[in-house]
Amino acid sequence: MQNTIQTLNNFNMYHPIIGNSTINNSNVVNYTPHTINMDTVISNLINSWFNNTPSEQTKRSYKLSVESFFGVSIDMITYDMIKSINIIHVQNYIDQLINQNKKSSTIQVRLSGLSSLYQYIIDFKDNKSNMSIINHNPFNNSIIKKQKSKKLTKNDQSITELPTDNELQAIYNSIDTNTIKGIRDYAIIKTILNAGLRRSELVNLKIKDVKKSGEEYIININKAKGNKNRSN
């Protein structure tokens, strides 16, 4: 028992968000804040996600999914890469796999691996700082789910074709944001594409449905398709 107390009295911890902390002889936790390196935080979370994947086969599959999508080694993925992904990038990735004649099962496995990673990062909540790393899983979007449930083939005309990054930028540039109407149109397009909303969901949005969480905003969709509530 004495050894246990002595161990606790000299216990040093390092938290990826908070910084260094020490439990002193008075059992008071002293925190030494540090400048948060979000790339390090993301790297630690990715390693934790990967190492906690149960089977070696699943690990290989997940690693291939992540590296195929981001185009870099799994240990080179940065915070900016993670947070910059939206439904447009996901749709383009699906189209790329279809054009490569990947099987439907292969596409579903790739998307499932990426969705698993994003959900793992989302689930990380820090009690001390009340901080979330990201709030949205672009691979868990209702549109993506719908496409994952289809038989994805190159000639499947039912697959929604979304604009490329260049086409999307051209759309944004065509909007005159110096007018109230232009600001409205810009906000509508941004919201639909980034959150993957249906037209009916957008029309029914209320100001109270949009809440700020850290540097991001969360949209609560009330009575979405199937009379279910969801968040984006």
XYZ file of C-alpha atoms in Angstrom:
232
model
C 0.000 0.000 0.000
C 2.823 2.369 0.907
C 4.496 1.675 -2.433
C 1.250 2.462 -4.240
C 0.905 5.801 -2.434
C 4.516 6.658 -3.208
C 3.952 5.848 -6.874
C 0.881 8.102 -7.010
C 2.699 10.903 -5.222
C 5.303 11.005 -7.970
C 3.081 10.199 -10.929
C 3.765 12.247 -14.050
C 1.353 12.332 -16.968
C 1.422 13.813 -20.422
C -1.844 14.657 -22.118
C -1.892 15.395 -25.867
C -4.332 18.275 -25.388
C -3.679 19.633 -21.884
C 0.068 19.276 -21.525
C 2.208 17.927 -18.699
C 0.629 17.214 -15.324
C 1.945 16.050 -11.980
C 0.174 14.627 -8.923
C 2.095 16.070 -5.970
C 2.232 14.926 -2.343
C -0.956 16.838 -1.575
C -2.770 14.934 -4.319
C -3.217 18.194 -6.223
C -2.922 17.909 -9.966
C -0.769 20.673 -11.443
C -1.064 21.227 -15.163
C 1.600 22.787 -17.318
C -0.180 23.903 -20.491
C 1.653 23.710 -23.781
C 1.061 24.909 -27.291
C -1.151 22.297 -28.900
C 0.419 20.599 -31.901
C -2.655 19.288 -33.687
C -0.578 17.249 -36.126
C 0.857 15.358 -33.153
C -2.614 14.885 -31.681
C -3.928 13.496 -34.970
C -0.884 11.249 -35.352
C -1.421 9.857 -31.840
C -5.117 9.260 -32.475
C -4.472 7.542 -35.816
C -1.878 5.277 -34.191
C -4.285 4.473 -31.366
C -7.095 3.738 -33.839
C -4.839 1.557 -35.958
C -3.276 -0.352 -33.038
C -6.687 -1.038 -31.496
C -8.032 -2.543 -34.705
C -8.636 -6.191 -33.752
C -7.262 -8.257 -36.635
C -4.177 -7.980 -38.817
C -6.290 -8.386 -41.940
C -8.497 -5.461 -40.928
C -5.401 -3.389 -40.137
C -4.018 -3.988 -43.631
C -7.377 -3.125 -45.161
C -7.757 0.070 -43.107
C -4.198 1.163 -43.834
C -4.745 0.703 -47.567
C -8.044 2.623 -47.387
C -6.533 5.624 -45.617
C -3.350 5.793 -47.690
C -5.301 5.323 -50.933
C -7.596 8.233 -50.103
C -5.051 10.734 -48.746
C -2.245 9.731 -51.106
C 0.387 9.672 -48.354
C 1.708 7.207 -45.793
C -0.584 6.829 -42.786
C 2.029 8.412 -40.506
C 2.191 11.521 -42.731
C -1.453 12.521 -42.368
C -1.904 15.974 -40.826
C -4.695 17.715 -38.952
C -5.367 19.997 -41.933
C -5.800 16.946 -44.175
C -8.300 15.399 -41.789
C -10.439 18.496 -41.233
C -10.476 19.670 -44.875
C -12.329 16.622 -46.236
C -15.973 17.038 -47.232
C -18.552 15.106 -49.222
C -17.179 16.404 -52.536
C -13.814 14.749 -51.896
C -15.542 11.535 -50.870
C -17.708 11.477 -53.998
C -14.691 12.130 -56.212
C -12.879 9.266 -54.479
C -15.823 6.937 -55.162
C -15.820 7.994 -58.820
C -12.083 7.347 -58.992
C -12.513 3.829 -57.624
C -15.371 3.145 -60.035
C -13.236 4.333 -62.966
C -10.530 1.939 -61.769
C -13.122 -0.847 -62.081
C -12.971 -1.624 -58.372
C -15.598 -4.047 -57.148
C -18.531 -2.800 -55.111
C -17.273 -4.752 -52.101
C -13.824 -3.121 -52.399
C -15.344 0.374 -52.501
C -17.487 -0.366 -49.460
C -14.467 -1.653 -47.520
C -12.457 1.477 -48.393
C -15.258 3.794 -47.274
C -15.860 1.780 -44.096
C -12.196 2.030 -43.116
C -12.154 5.797 -43.599
C -15.451 6.198 -41.764
C -14.039 4.167 -38.866
C -11.038 6.499 -38.590
C -13.143 9.658 -38.621
C -15.566 8.265 -36.070
C -12.659 7.344 -33.783
C -11.347 10.914 -33.944
C -14.835 12.348 -33.395
C -15.346 10.159 -30.328
C -12.240 11.639 -28.694
C -13.542 14.149 -26.160
C -11.282 15.872 -23.676
C -12.951 16.377 -20.279
C -10.415 18.949 -19.066
C -10.537 21.307 -22.030
C -14.001 20.288 -23.343
C -12.364 20.043 -26.740
C -13.340 18.053 -29.805
C -10.903 17.462 -32.636
C -13.501 17.339 -35.437
C -17.298 17.220 -35.425
C -18.287 15.748 -38.775
C -17.678 12.395 -40.449
C -17.918 12.973 -44.229
C -17.859 9.203 -44.789
C -20.943 8.713 -42.635
C -23.103 11.068 -44.685
C -26.569 9.893 -45.709
C -25.704 10.329 -49.401
C -22.573 8.214 -49.019
C -24.498 5.563 -47.085
C -27.038 5.416 -49.881
C -24.322 4.951 -52.472
C -22.519 2.346 -50.379
C -25.717 0.299 -50.338
C -25.929 0.337 -54.150
C -24.168 -1.894 -56.595
C -21.566 0.620 -57.695
C -20.646 0.206 -61.344
C -19.036 2.522 -63.848
C -22.207 2.758 -65.920
C -24.600 3.170 -62.999
C -26.531 6.275 -64.041
C -28.282 6.481 -60.646
C -25.067 7.596 -58.918
C -25.180 11.320 -58.220
C -22.404 13.134 -60.054
C -21.058 15.911 -57.857
C -18.903 18.788 -59.119
C -15.123 18.643 -59.001
C -13.131 21.078 -56.857
C -12.522 23.308 -59.909
C -16.188 23.261 -60.891
C -17.168 23.996 -57.321
C -14.789 26.959 -57.165
C -16.254 28.274 -60.432
C -19.717 28.120 -58.864
C -18.535 30.044 -55.807
C -16.785 32.641 -57.970
C -19.960 33.222 -60.000
C -21.861 34.382 -56.924
C -21.845 38.096 -56.136
C -21.380 38.099 -52.364
C -21.647 41.900 -52.298
C -25.414 41.538 -52.378
C -27.758 40.035 -49.793
C -29.082 37.573 -52.383
C -25.531 36.524 -53.252
C -24.641 35.959 -49.592
C -27.796 33.861 -49.228
C -27.026 31.779 -52.329
C -23.414 31.247 -51.248
C -24.542 30.087 -47.794
C -27.119 27.724 -49.311
C -24.624 26.047 -51.668
C -21.949 25.785 -48.964
C -24.408 24.243 -46.506
C -25.827 21.712 -48.976
C -22.429 20.515 -50.191
C -20.517 20.495 -46.906
C -23.318 19.022 -44.794
C -24.945 16.872 -47.502
C -28.433 18.215 -46.829
C -31.488 17.388 -48.859
C -33.495 20.302 -50.240
C -36.343 19.699 -47.783
C -33.885 19.633 -44.863
C -32.348 22.934 -45.948
C -35.741 24.623 -46.366
C -36.811 23.534 -42.881
C -33.635 24.728 -41.128
C -34.087 27.139 -38.237
C -31.454 29.356 -36.621
C -31.785 27.305 -33.420
C -30.737 24.190 -35.373
C -27.225 25.590 -35.923
C -24.915 25.454 -32.902
C -21.254 26.423 -32.566
C -18.806 23.767 -31.316
C -15.259 25.032 -31.036
C -14.287 26.445 -34.431
C -17.007 24.529 -36.262
C -20.792 24.581 -36.484
C -23.095 21.600 -36.024
C -26.438 21.438 -37.832
C -29.200 19.463 -36.130
C -31.628 18.050 -38.693
C -35.060 17.529 -37.178
C -37.355 14.975 -38.788
C -34.991 14.037 -41.578
C -35.851 11.309 -44.062
C -37.470 8.416 -42.250
C -38.718 10.868 -39.576
C -35.357 10.588 -37.778
C -33.169 13.303 -36.297
C -29.484 13.576 -37.191
C -26.557 15.968 -36.936
C -24.010 17.120 -39.523
